[in-house]
PDB file of C-alpha atoms in Angstrom:
ATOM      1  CA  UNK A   1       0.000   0.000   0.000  1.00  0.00           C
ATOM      2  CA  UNK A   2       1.384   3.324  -0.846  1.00  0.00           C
ATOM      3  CA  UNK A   3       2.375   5.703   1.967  1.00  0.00           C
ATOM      4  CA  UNK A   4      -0.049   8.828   1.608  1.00  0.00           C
ATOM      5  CA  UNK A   5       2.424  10.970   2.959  1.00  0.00           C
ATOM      6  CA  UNK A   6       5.044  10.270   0.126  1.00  0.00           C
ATOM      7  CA  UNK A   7       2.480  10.740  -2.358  1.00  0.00           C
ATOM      8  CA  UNK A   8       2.106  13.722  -1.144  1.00  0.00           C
ATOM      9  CA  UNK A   9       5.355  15.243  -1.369  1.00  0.00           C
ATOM     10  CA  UNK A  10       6.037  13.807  -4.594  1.00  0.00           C
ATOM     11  CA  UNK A  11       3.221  15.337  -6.218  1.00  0.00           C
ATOM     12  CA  UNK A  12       4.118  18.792  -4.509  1.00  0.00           C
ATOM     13  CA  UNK A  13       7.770  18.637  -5.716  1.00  0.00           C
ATOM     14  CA  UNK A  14       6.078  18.187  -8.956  1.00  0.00           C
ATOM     15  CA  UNK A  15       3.930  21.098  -9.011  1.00  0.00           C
ATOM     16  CA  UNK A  16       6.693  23.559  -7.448  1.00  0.00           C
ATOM     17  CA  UNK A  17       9.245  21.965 -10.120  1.00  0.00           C
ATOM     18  CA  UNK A  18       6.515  23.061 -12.880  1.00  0.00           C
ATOM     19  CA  UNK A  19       5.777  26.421 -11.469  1.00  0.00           C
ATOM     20  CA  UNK A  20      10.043  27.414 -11.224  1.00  0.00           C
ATOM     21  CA  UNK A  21      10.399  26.420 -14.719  1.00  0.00           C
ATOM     22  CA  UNK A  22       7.512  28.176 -16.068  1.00  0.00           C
ATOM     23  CA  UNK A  23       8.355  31.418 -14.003  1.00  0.00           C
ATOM     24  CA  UNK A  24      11.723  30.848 -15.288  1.00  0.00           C
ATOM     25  CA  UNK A  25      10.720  30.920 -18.950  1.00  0.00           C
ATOM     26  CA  UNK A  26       8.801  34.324 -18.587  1.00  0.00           C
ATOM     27  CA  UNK A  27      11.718  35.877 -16.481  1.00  0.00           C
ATOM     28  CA  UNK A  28      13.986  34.616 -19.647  1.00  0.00           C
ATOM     29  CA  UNK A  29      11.658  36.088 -22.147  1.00  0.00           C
ATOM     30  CA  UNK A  30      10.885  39.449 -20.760  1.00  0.00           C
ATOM     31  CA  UNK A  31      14.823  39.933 -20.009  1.00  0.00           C
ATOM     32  CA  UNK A  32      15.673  37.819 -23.886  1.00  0.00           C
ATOM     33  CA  UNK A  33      13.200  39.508 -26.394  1.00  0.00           C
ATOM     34  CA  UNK A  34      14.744  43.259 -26.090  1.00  0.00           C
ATOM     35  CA  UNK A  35      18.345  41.649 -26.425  1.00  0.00           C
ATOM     36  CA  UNK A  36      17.086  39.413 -29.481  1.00  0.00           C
ATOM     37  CA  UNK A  37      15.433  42.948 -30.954  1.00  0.00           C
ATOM     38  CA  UNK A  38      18.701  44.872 -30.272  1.00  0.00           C
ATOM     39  CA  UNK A  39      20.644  42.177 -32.070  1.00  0.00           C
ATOM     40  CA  UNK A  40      18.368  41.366 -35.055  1.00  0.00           C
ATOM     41  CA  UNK A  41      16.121  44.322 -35.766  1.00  0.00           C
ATOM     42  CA  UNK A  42      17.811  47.373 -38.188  1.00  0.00           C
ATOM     43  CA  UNK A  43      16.942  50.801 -36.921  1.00  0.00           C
ATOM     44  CA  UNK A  44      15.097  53.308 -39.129  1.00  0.00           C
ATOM     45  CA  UNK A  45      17.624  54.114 -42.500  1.00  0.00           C
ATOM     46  CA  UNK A  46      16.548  57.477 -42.068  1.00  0.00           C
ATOM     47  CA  UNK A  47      17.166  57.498 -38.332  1.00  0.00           C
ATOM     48  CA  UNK A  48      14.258  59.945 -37.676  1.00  0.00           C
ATOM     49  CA  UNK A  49      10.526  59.388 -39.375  1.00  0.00           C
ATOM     50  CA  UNK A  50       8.409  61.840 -41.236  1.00  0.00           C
ATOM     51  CA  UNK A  51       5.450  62.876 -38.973  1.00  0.00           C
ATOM     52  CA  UNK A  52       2.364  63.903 -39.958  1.00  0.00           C
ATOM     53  CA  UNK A  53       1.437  67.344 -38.274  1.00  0.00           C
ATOM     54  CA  UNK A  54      -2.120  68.385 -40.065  1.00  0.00           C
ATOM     55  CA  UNK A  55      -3.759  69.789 -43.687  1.00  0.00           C
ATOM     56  CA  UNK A  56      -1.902  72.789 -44.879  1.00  0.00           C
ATOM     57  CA  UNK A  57      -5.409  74.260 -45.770  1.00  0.00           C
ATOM     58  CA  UNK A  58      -5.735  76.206 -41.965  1.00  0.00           C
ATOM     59  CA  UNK A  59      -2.132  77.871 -43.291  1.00  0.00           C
ATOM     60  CA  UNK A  60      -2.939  81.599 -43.560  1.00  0.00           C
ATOM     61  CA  UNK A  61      -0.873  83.462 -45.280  1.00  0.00           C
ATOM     62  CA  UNK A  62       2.188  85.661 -42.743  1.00  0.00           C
ATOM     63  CA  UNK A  63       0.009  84.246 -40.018  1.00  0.00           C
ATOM     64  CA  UNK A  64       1.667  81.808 -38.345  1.00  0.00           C
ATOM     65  CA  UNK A  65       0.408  78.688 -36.403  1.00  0.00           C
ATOM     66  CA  UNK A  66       1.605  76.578 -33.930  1.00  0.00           C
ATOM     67  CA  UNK A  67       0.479  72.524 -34.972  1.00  0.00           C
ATOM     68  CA  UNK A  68       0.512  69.707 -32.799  1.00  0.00           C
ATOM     69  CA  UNK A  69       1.187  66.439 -33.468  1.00  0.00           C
ATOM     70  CA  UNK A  70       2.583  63.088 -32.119  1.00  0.00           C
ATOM     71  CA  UNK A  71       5.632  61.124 -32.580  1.00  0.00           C
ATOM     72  CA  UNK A  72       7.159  57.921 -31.639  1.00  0.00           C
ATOM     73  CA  UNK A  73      10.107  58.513 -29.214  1.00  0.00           C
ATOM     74  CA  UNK A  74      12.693  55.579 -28.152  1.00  0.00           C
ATOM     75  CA  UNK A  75      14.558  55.747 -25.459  1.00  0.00           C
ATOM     76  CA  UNK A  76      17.236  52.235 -25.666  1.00  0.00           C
ATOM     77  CA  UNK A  77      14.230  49.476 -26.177  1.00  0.00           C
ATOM     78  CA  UNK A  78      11.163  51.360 -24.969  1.00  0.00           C
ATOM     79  CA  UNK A  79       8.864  53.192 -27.218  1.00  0.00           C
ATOM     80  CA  UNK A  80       6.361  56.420 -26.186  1.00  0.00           C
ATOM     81  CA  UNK A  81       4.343  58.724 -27.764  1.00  0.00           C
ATOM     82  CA  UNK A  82       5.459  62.273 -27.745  1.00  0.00           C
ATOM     83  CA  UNK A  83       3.352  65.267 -27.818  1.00  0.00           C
ATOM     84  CA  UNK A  84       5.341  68.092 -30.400  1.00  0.00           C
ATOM     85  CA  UNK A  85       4.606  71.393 -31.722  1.00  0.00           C
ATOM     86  CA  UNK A  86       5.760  73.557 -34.825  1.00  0.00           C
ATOM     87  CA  UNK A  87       5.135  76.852 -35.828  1.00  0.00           C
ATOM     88  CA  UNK A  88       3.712  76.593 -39.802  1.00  0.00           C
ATOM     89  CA  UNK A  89       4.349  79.789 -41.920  1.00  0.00           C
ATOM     90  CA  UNK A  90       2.826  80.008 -44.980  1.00  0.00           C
ATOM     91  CA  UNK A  91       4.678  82.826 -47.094  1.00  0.00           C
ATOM     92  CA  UNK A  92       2.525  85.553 -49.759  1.00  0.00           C
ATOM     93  CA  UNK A  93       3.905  83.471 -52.439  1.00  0.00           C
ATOM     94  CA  UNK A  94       2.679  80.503 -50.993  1.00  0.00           C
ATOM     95  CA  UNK A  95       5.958  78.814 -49.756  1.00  0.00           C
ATOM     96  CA  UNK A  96       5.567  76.972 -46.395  1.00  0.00           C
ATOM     97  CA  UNK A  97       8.798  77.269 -43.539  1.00  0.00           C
ATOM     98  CA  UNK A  98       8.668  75.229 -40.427  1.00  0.00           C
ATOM     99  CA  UNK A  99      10.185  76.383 -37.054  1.00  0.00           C
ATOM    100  CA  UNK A 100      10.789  74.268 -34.140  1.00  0.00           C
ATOM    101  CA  UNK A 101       9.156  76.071 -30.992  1.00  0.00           C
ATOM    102  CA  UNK A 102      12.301  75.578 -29.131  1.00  0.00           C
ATOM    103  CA  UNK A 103      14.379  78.856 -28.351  1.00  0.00           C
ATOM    104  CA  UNK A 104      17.664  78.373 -29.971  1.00  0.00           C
ATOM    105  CA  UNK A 105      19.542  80.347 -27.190  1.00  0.00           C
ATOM    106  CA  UNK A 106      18.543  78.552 -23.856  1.00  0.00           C
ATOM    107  CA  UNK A 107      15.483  75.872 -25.322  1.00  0.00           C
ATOM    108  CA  UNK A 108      12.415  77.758 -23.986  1.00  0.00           C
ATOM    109  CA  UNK A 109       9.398  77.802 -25.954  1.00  0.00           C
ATOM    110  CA  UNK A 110       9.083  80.744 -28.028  1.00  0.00           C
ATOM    111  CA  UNK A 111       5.314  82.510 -28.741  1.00  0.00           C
ATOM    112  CA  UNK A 112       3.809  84.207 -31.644  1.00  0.00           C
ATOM    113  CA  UNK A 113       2.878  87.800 -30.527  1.00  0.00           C
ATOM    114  CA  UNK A 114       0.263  88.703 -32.903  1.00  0.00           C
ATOM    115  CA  UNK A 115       0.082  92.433 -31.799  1.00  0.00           C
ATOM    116  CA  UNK A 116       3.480  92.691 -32.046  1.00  0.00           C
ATOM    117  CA  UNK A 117       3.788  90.544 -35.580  1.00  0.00           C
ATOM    118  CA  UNK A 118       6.896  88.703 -34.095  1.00  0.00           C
ATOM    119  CA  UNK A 119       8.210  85.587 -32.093  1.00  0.00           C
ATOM    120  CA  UNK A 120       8.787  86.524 -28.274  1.00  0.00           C
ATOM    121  CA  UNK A 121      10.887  83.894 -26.256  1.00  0.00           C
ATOM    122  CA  UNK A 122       9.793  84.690 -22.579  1.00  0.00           C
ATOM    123  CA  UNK A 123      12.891  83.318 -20.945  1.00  0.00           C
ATOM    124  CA  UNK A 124      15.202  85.918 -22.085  1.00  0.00           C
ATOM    125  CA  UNK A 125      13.218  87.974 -24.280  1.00  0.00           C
ATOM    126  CA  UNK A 126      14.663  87.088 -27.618  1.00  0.00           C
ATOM    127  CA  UNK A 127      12.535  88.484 -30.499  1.00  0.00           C
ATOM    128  CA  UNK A 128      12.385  87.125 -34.062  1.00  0.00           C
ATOM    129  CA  UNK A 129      10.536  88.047 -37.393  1.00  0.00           C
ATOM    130  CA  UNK A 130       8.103  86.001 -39.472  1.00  0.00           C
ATOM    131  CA  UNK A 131      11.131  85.052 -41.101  1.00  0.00           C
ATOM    132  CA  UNK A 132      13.002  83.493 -38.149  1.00  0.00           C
ATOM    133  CA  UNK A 133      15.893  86.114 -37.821  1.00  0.00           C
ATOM    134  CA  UNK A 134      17.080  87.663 -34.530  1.00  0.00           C
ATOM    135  CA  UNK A 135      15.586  90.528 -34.176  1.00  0.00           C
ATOM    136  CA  UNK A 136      16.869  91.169 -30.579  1.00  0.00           C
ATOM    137  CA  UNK A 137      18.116  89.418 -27.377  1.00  0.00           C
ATOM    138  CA  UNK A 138      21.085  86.698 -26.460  1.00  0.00           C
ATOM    139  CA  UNK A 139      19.633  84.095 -29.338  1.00  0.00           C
ATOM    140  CA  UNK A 140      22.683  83.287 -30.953  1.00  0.00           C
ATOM    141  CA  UNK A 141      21.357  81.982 -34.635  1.00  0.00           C
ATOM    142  CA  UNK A 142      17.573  82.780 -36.103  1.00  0.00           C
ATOM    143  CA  UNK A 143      15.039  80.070 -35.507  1.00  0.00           C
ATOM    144  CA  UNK A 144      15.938  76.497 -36.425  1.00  0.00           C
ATOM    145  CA  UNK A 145      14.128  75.299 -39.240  1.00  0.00           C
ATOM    146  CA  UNK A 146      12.618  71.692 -39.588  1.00  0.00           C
ATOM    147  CA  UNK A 147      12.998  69.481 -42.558  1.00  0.00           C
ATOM    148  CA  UNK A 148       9.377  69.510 -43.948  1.00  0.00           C
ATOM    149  CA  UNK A 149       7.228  68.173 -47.016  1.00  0.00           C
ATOM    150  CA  UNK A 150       3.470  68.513 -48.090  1.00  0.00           C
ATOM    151  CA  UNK A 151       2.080  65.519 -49.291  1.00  0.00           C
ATOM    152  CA  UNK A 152      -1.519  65.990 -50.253  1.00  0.00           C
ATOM    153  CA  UNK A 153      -2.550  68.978 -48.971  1.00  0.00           C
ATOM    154  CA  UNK A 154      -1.109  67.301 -45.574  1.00  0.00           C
ATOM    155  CA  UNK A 155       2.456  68.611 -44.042  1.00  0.00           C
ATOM    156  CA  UNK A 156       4.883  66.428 -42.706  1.00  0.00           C
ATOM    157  CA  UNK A 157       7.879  67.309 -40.711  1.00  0.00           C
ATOM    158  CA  UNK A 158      10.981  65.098 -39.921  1.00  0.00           C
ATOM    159  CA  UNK A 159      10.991  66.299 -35.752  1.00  0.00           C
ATOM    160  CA  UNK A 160      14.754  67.131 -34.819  1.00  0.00           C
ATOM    161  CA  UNK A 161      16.122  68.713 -31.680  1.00  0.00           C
ATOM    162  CA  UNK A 162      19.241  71.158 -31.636  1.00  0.00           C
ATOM    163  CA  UNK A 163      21.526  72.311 -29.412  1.00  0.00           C
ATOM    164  CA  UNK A 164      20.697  75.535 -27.862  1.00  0.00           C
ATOM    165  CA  UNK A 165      23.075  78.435 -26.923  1.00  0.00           C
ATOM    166  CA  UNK A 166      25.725  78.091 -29.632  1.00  0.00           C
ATOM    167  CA  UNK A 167      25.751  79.880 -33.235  1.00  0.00           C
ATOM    168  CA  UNK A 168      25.706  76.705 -35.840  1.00  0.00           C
ATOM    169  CA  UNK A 169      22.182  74.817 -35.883  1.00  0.00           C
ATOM    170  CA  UNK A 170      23.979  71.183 -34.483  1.00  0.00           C
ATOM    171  CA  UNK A 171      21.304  68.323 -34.583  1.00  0.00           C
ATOM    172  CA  UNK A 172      21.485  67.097 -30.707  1.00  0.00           C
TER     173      UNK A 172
END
């Protein structure tokens, strides 16, 4: 006759035997999959994507206007949405320029002053025109410009940061 007792521990060996192995596997997999990815996955070509920002059509023209829109950040394996902005100038001949929002002499972000008809940063009171040039303040370069393309009546910007508080627009 078997000894109940035995049977017992036998069978709960078993079970804790299962349960290490299995928590095992997913301990393997969540720390494995990112490595596998790093190793096996190309980035981007481009390195940075084109992101869809909104229809041109809201464009007036020498009125600018700040458009929001969401990108992709990564940061080493993990992936987030970021919320951007870019100020959209449509010229009188009907030329669009793209600024980044970000003050190129200390990164604040910069606001249209519609009274005024010009950029005010209201860090350090840098002022620019329509057309991004310094008009006054410590802002070393004019506004940085963003690599942009309309695509059916839709603009697309490729979202770049630069490094604030030196003279050459350097891609950060």
């Amino acid at each position: 006759m078997p000894d109940p007792d035995l049977d017992f521990a036998s069978r709960r060996r078993a079970f804790l035997r299962t349960t290490v192995g299995a928590l095992s596997a997913a301990a393997a997999a969540t720390l494995g999959l990112p490595i596998v990815r790093a190793l096996f996955v190309a980035p981007p070509a481009s390195g940075v994507a084109w992101s869809r920002v909104g229809p041109v059509d809201a464009l007036g023209a020498g009125s600018p206007l700040e458009m929001k829109f969401e990108t992709l950040g990564e940061d080493a394996f993990l992936r987030t949405p970021e919320l951007r902005s870019v100020w959209a100038v449509r010229s009188g001949a009907g030329n669009i320029e793209v600024y980044s929002p970000v003050c190129p002499h200390l990164g604040c972000h910069y606001l249209w002053n519609p009274g005024s008809g010009r950029f005010e940063c209201p860090c350090h009171a840098s002022v620019f025109a329509l057309d991004g040039r310094v008009l006054s303040g410590p802002a070393p370069r004019p506004l940085d410009t963003l690599e942009h393309r309309v695509d059916a009546g839709v603009l697309y910007v490729r979202w770049t940061q630069f490094r604030a508080g030196v003279a050459r627009k350097t891609a950060v």
